Coordinates of C-alpha atoms and ligand atoms in Angstrom, one line a residue:
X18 CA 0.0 0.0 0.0
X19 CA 1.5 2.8 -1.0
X20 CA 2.5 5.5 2.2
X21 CA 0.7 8.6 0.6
X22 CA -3.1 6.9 0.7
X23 CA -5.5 7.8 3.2
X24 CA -7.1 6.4 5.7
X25 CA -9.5 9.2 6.8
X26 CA -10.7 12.0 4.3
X27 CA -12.6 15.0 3.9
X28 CA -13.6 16.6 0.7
X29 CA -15.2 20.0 0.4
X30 CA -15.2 22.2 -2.3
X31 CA -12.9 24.5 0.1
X32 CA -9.6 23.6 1.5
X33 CA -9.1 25.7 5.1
X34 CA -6.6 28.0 3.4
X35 CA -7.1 29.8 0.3
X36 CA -4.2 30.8 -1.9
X37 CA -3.4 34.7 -2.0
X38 CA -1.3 36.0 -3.9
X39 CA -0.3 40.2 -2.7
X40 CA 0.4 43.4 -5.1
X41 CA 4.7 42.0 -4.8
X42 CA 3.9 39.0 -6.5
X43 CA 4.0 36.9 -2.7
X44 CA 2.0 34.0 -2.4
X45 CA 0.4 33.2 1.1
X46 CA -2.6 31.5 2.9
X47 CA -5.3 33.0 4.2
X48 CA -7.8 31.3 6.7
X49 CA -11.0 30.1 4.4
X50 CA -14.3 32.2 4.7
X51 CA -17.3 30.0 6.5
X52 CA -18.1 28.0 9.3
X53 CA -17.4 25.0 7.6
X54 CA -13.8 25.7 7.7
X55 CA -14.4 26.9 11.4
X56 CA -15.8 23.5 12.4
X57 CA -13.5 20.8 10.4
X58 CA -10.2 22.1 11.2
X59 CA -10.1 21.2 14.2
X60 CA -11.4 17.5 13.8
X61 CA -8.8 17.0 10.9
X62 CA -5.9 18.4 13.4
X63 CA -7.4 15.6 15.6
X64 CA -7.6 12.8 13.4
X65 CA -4.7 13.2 10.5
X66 CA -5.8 12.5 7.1
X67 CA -6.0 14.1 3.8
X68 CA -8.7 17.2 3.3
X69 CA -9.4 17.6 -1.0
X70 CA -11.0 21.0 -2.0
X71 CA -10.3 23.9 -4.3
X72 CA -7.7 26.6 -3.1
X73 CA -9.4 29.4 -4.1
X74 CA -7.6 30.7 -7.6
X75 CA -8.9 29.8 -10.8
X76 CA -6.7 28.0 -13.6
X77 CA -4.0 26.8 -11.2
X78 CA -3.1 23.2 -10.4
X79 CA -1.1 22.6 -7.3
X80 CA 0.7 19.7 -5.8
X81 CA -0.4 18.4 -2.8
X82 CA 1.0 20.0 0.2
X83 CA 1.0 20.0 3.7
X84 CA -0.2 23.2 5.6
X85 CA -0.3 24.0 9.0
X86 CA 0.4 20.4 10.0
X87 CA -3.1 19.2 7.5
X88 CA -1.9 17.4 4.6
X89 CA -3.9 19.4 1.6
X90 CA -5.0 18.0 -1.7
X91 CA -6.1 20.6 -3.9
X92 CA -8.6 20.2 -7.0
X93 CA -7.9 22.7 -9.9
X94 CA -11.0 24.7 -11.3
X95 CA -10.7 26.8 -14.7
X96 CA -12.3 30.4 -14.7
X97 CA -15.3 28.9 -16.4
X98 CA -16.0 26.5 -14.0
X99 CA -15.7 29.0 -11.3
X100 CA -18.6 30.8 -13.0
X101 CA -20.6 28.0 -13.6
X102 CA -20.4 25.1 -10.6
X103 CA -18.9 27.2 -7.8
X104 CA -20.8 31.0 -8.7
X105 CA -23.3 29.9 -10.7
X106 CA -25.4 26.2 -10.1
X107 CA -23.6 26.4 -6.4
X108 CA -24.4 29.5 -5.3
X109 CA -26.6 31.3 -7.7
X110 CA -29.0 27.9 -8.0
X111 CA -28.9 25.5 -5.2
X112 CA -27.9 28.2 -2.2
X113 CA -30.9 30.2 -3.0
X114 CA -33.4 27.2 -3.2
X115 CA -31.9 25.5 -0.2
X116 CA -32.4 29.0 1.9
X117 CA -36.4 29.6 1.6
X118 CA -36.0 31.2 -1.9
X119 CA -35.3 34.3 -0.2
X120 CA -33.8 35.4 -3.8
X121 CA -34.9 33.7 -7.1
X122 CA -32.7 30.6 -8.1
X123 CA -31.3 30.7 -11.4
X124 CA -31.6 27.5 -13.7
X125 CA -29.1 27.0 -16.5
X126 CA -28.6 24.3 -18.2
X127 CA -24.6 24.8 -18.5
X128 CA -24.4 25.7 -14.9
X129 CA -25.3 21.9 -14.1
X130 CA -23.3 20.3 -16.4
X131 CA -20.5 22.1 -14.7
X132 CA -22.0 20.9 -11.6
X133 CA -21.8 17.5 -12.8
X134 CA -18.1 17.9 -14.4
X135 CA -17.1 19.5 -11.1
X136 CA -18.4 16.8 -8.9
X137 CA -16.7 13.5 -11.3
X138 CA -13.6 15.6 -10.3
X139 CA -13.7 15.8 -6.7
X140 CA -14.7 12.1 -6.9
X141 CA -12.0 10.7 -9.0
X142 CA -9.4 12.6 -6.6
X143 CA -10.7 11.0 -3.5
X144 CA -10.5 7.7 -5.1
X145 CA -7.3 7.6 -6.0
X146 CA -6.6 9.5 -2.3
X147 CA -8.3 7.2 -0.1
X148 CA -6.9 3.8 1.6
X149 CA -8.7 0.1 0.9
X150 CA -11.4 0.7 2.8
X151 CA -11.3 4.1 4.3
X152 CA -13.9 6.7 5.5
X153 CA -14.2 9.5 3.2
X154 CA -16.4 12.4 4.2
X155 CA -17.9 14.4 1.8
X156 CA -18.9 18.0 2.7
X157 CA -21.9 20.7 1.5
X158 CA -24.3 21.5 -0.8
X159 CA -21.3 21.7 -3.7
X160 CA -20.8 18.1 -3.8
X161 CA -24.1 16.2 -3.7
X162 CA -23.0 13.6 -6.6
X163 CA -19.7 12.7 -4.8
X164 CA -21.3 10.0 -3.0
X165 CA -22.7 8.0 -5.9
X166 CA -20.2 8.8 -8.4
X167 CA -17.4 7.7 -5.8
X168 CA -19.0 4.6 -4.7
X169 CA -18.9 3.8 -8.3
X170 CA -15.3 4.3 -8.8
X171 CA -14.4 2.7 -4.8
X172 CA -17.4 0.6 -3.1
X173 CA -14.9 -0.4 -0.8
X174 CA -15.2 2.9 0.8
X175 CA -17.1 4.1 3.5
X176 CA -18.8 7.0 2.6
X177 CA -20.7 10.0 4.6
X178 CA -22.1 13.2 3.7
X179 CA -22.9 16.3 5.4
X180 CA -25.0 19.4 4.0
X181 CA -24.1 22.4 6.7
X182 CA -27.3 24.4 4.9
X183 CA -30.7 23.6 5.3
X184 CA -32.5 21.1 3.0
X185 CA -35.5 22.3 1.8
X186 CA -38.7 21.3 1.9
X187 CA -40.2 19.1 -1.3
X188 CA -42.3 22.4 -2.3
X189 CA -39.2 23.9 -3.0
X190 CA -36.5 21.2 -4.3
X191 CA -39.0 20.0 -6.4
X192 CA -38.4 23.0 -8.3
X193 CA -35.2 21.9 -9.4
X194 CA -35.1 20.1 -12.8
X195 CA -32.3 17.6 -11.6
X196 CA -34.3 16.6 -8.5
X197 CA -33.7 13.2 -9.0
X198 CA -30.1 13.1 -9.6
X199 CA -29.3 15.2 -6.7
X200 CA -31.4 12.4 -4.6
X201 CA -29.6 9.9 -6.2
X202 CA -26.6 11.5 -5.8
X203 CA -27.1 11.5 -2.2
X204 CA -28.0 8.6 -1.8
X205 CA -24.4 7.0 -2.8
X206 CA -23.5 7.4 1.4
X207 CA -24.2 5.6 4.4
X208 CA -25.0 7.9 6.0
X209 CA -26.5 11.7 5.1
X210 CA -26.2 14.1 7.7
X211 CA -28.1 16.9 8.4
X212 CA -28.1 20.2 10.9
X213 CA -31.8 19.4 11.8
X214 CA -34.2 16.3 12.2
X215 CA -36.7 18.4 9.3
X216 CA -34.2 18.8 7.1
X217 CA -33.6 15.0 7.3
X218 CA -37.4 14.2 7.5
X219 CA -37.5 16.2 4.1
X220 CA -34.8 14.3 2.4
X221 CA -36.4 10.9 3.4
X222 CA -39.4 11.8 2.3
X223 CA -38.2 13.0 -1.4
X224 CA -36.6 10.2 -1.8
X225 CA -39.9 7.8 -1.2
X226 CA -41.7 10.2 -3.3
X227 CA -39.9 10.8 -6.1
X228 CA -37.1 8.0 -6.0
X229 CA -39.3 5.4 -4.9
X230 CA -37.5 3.4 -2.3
X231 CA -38.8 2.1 0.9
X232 CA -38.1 4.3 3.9
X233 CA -38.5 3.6 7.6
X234 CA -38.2 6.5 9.9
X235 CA -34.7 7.9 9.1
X236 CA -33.7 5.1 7.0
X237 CA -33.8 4.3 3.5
X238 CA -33.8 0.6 1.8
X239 CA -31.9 1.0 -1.2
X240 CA -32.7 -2.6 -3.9
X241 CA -29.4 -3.7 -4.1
X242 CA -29.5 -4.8 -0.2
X243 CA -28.2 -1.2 1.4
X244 CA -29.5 1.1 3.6
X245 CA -28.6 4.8 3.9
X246 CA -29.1 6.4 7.3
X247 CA -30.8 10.0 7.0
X248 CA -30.0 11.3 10.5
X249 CA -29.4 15.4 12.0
X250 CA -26.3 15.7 13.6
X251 CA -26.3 19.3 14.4
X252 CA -22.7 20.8 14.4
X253 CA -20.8 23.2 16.7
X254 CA -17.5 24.8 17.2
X255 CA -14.3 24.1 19.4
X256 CA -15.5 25.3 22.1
X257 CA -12.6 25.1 24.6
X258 CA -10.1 26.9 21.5
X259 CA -12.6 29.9 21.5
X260 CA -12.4 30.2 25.5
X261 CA -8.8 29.6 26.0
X262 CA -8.4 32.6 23.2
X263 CA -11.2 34.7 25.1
X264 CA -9.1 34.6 27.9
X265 CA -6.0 35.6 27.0
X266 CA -3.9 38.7 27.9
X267 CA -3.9 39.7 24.3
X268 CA -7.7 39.2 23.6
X269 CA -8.4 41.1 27.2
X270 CA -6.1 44.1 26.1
X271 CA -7.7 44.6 23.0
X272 CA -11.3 43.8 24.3
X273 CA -10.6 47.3 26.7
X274 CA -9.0 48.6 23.7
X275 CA -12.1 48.4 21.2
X276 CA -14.5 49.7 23.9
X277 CA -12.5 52.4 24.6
X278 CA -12.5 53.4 20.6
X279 CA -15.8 53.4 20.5
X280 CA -15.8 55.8 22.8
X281 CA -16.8 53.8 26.1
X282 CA -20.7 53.3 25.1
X283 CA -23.2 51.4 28.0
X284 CA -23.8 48.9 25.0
X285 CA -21.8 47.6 22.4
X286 CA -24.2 45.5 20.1
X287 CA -22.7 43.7 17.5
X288 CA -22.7 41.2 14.7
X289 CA -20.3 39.2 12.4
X290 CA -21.7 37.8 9.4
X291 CA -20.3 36.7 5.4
X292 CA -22.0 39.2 3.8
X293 CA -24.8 37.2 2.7
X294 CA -28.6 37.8 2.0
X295 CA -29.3 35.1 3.9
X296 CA -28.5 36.9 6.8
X297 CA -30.7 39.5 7.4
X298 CA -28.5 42.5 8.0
X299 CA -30.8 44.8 6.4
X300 CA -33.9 44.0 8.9
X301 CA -31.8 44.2 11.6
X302 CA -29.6 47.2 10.8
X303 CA -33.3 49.1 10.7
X304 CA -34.7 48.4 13.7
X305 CA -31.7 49.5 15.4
X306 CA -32.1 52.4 13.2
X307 CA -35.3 52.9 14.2
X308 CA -35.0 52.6 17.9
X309 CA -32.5 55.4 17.8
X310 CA -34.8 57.6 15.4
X311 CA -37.7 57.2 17.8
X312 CA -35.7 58.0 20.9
X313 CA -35.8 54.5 23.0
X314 CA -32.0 54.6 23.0
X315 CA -29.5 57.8 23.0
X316 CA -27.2 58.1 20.3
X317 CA -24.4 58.2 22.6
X318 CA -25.8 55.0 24.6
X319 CA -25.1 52.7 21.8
X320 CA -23.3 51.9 19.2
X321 CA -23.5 48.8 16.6
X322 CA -20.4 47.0 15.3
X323 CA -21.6 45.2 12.3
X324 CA -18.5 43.2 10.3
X325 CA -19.8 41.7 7.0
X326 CA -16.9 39.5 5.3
X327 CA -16.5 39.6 2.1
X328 CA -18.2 36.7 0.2
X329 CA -19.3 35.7 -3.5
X330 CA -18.5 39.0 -4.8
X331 CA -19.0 38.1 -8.2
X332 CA -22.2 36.7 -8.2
X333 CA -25.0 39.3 -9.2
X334 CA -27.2 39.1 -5.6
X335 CA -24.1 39.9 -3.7
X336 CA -23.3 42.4 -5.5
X337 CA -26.8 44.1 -5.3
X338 CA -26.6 43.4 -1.5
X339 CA -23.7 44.9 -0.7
X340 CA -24.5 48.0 -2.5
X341 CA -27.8 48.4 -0.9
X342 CA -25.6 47.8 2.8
X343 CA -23.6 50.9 2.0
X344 CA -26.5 53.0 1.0
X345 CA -28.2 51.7 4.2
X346 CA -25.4 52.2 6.7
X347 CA -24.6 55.6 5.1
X348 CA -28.3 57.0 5.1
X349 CA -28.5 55.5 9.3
X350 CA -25.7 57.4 10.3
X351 CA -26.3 60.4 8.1
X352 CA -29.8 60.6 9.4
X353 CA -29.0 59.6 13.6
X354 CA -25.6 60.3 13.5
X355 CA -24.3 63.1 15.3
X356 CA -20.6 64.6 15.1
X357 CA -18.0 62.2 16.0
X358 CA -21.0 59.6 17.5
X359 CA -21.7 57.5 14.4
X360 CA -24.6 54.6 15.2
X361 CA -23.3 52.3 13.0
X362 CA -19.9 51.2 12.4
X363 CA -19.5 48.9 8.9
X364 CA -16.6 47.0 8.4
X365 CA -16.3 45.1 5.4
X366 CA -13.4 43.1 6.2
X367 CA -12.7 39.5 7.7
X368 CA -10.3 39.6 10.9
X369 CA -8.2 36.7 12.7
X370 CA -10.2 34.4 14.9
X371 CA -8.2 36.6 17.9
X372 CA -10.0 40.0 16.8
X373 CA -13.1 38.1 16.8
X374 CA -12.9 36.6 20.7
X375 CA -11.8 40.3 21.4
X376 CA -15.0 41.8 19.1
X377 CA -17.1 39.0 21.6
X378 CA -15.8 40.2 24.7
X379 CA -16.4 43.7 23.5
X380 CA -20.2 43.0 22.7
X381 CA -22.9 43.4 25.6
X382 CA -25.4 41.8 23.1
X383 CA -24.9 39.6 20.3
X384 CA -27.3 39.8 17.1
X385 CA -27.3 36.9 15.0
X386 CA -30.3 37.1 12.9
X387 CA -30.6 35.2 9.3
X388 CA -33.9 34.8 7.4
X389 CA -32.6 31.4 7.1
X390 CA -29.0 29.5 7.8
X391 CA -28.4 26.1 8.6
X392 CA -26.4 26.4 12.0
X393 CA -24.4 29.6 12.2
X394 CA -21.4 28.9 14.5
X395 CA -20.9 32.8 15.1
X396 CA -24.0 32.2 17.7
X397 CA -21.6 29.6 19.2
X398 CA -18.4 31.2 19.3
X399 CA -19.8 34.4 21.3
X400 CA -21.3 31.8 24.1
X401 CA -18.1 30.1 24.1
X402 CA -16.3 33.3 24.4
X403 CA -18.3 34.6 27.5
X404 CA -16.7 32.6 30.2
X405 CA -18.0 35.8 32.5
X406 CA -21.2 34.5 32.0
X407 CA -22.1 37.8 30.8
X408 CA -23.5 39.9 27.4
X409 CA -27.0 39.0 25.7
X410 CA -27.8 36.9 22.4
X411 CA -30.1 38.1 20.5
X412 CA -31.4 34.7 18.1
X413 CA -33.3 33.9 15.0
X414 CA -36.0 31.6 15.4
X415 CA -35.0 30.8 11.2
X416 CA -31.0 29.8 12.8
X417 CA -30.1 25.7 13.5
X418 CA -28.3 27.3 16.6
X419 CA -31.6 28.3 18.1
X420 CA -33.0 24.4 18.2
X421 CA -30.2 24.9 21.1
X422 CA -29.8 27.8 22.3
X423 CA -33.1 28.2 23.8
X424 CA -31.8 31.0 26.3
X425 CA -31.3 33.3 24.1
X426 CA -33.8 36.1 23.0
X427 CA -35.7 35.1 20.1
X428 CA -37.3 37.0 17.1
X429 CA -38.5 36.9 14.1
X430 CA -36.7 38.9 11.4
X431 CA -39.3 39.7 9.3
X432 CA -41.3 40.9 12.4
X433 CA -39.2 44.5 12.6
X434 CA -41.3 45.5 15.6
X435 CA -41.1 42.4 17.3
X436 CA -37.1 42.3 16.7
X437 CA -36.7 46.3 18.1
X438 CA -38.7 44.6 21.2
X439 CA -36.2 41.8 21.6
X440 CA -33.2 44.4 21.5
X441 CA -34.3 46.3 24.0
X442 CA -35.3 43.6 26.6
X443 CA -31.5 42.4 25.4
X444 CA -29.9 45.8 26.2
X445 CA -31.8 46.3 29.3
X446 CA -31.7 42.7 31.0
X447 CA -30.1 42.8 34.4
X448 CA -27.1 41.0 34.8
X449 CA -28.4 38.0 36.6
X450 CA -30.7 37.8 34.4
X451 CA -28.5 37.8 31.9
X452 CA -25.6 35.3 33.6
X453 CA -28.6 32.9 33.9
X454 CA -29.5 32.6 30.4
X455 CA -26.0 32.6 29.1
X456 CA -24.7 30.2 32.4
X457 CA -27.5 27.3 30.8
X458 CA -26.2 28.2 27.0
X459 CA -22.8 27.7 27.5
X460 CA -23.5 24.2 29.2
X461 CA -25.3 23.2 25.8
X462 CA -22.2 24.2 24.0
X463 CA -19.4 22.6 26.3
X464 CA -21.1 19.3 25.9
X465 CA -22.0 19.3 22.4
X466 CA -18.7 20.7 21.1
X467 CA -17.4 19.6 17.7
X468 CA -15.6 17.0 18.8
X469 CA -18.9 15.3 20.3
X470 CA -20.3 16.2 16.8
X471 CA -17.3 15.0 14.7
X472 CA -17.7 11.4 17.0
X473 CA -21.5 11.1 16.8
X474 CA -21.2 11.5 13.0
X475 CA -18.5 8.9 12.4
X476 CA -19.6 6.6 15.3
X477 CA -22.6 6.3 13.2
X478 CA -21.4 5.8 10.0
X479 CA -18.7 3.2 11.0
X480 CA -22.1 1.2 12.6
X481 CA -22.2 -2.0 10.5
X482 CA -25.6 -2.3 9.0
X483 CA -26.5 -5.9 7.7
X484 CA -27.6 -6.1 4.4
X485 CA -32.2 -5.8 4.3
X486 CA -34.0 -8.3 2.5
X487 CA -32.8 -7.8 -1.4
X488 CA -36.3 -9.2 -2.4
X489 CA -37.8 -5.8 -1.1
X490 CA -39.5 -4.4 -3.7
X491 CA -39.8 -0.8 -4.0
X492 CA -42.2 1.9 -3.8
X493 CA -43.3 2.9 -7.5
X494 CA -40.9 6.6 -8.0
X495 CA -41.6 9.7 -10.3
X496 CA -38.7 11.9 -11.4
Ligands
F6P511 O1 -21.7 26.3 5.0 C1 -22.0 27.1 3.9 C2 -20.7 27.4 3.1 O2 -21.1 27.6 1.8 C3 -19.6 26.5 3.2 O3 -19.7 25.4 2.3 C4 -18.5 27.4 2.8 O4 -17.3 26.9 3.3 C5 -18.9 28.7 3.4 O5 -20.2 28.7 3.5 C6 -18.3 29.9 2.7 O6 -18.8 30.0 1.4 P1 -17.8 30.2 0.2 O7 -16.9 29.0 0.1 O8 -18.7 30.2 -1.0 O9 -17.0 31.4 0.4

């Protein structure tokens, strides 16, 4: 066997570093955008193994390499493809559908044939990555035909998958035109995990419905004698990492530090987002706007920190989003602001996982509030941060994190009033009150870090399954 092959692997359409390469012609590695990233870095640091994705630069094809201490395989992509399976069928088709529609998928025909070219790729690298018989995980919404199309090429492997969006429900996927093959696709795993139970409910039920195989609760009987496991496994964050940072000298200095610039306010709200329409930052950065305009908080009371990363800047909706952000920001402070006491400050950057603790310290209330997102680990990483059992998280009920985070206060985006109520109970809850709700959260988090997540998953799909009865016959299936 030759010493290079793998017994454990990831594949995502990411590797954890992208390649950068400055004005002086230096190449570098920057930290990936995404929780994904976030969340499997730390299991692969655990566990060894090789982690196959795309490094971030079109029309370059790089050894692999080891980084960090992670052994790296990278997967070229050309310009075109860039355009037409990462920005177009990933992003501008299935990451709409998946999240409620909020902006119209595109369909294109060329878009999924990239798609498909894209995904025999990633396969045929993990096959020839992976050792006889190992586990190969397949990550997100970017590679649904990996399973399938690498069980074909290696049955000896194991295979998983896990989506870190939502799946939606069969009103919407149904919309898609290559329904079936994305089932199918699926399907190729042992085992398909899922943030939530609904999201795997969904899946199990498409696949009776339009794939036509027999399903009991959250498994699947597939004719040839297998059986997939649909099962939620929701994920989370290494929790201890994002303490031991919070606590440092460094992150304490510069926590004073950023209070202190913004000039000492009794609340420091903030939130950290890609900038994504997903998110909600427009709903939210109103009703702040609004509470200010109507007088229930003093300019020089409060002040919002909102970082927005920069993310999918070529595709069309981001740029439209990002636009309107400006406009927005611009108008709120132009229209509360008052000299040197600006309500809003917008940074469009992405910072070091050390400037985040500090921004967590910083913040008296936390505002994570998507129309729709699968998880979103930021929710996670300012409860892991607050080992003072202090600050206030302020959650959407359309967030995975709030199927566990229970103690924090819960709105509705769309429901602006509703959300300006929440952020004042947030702002003005007394500190017991407060170190109650956030004492019970962080005990959630601590026990279900990602290592319990990572462990669950794999446990799970390393469970041997005896072959069902092959004489099963199957439910009738449409396309
Ligand atoms: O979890 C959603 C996700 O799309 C991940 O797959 C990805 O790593 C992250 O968000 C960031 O997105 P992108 O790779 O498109 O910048």
């Amino acid at each position: 066997m030759a010493a290079g092959l793998a017994e454990f692997v990831v594949i995502a359409n990411r590797l954890p570093v992208d390649r950068y390469i400055a004005h002086d012609g230096a190449v570098t590695w920057r930290t990936s955008p995404g929780g994904l990233v976030t969340a499997l870095e730390p299991v692969m640091r655990r566990k060894g193994g090789a982690w196959i994705g795309w490094h971030g630069a079109p029309d370059e094809k790089l050894k692999p390499f080891e980084h960090d201490g992670l052994r790296l395989v990278p997967v070229p992509l050309s310009a075109q493809e860039v355009e037409e399976y990462y920005e177009g069928f990933s992003n501008g088709t299935l990451w709409p559908l998946y999240h409620d529609v909020i902006a119209p998928p595109e369909f294109h025909r060329e878009w999924w044939d990239s798609y498909v070219d894209v995904n025999h790729r990633f396969a045929a690298c993990a096959a020839r990555v992976a050792k006889r018989g190992a586990t190969v995980w397949v990550q997100d919404y970017q590679l649904q035909l990996v399973p399938s199309l690498l069980r074909g090429l290696r049955p000896d492997l194991r295979i998983g998958f896990f989506l870190h969006i939502p799946f939606p429900p069969r009103e919407l996927f149904t919309q898609l035109p290559w329904r079936r093959q994305i089932l199918e696709g699926l399907l190729g795993a042992d085992l398909v995990g899922f943030q939530l139970p609904g999201a795997a409910q969904n899946f199990v039920r498409l696949v009776r419905e339009r794939v036509g195989h027999k399903t009991h609760r959250d498994l699947i009987y597939l004719p040839e004698g297998r059986t997939v496991v649909a099962r939620a496994f929701p994920i989370s964050i290494d929790v201890n990492a994002f303490e031991q940072l919070a606590r440092s000298e460094n992150v304490t200095a510069r926590c004073k530090e950023i209070r202190e610039s913004l000039g000492n306010p009794k609340h420091v709200l903030l939130s950290i987002d890609r900038l994504d329409y997903t998110k909600g930052l427009r709903q939210r950065l109103r009703a702040f706007g609004e509470l200010i305009r109507d007088g229930s908080i003093d300019v020089d009371d409060a002040v919002f920190v909102q970082v927005a990363t920069p993310s999918r800047e070529r595709v069309d909706q981001y740029r439209i989003l990002r636009d309107d952000i400006d406009r927005l920001v611009g108008r709120l402070n132009g229209d509360v602001g008052r000299i040197g006491q600006q309500p809003i400050t917008y940074l469009h950057a992405s910072y070091p996982r050390e400037e985040m603790a500090a921004l967590y310290r910083a913040a008296d209330v936390m505002v994570v509030t998507p129309l729709r997102d699968g998880m979103n680990l930021v929710a996670k990483e300012y409860v892991a941060c607050r080992y003072d059992d202090a600050g206030a998280l302020v959650l959407s009920e359309f967030a995975g994190a709030a199927a566990e985070l229970r103690q924090a206060y819960r709105v509705n985006p769309y429901d602006i009033n509703g959300m300006k109520a929440a952020l004042m109970e947030a702002m003005g809850a007394e500190p017991r009150e407060q170190a109650r709700r956030m004492k019970t959260m962080r005990k959630t988090v601590i026990e279900n870090d990602i290592d319990h997540w990572a462990t669950a998953f794999l446990d799970e799909l390393n469970f041997e399954r005896p072959s069902h009865d092959k004489k099963m016959r199957p439910a009738r299936g449409r396309s």
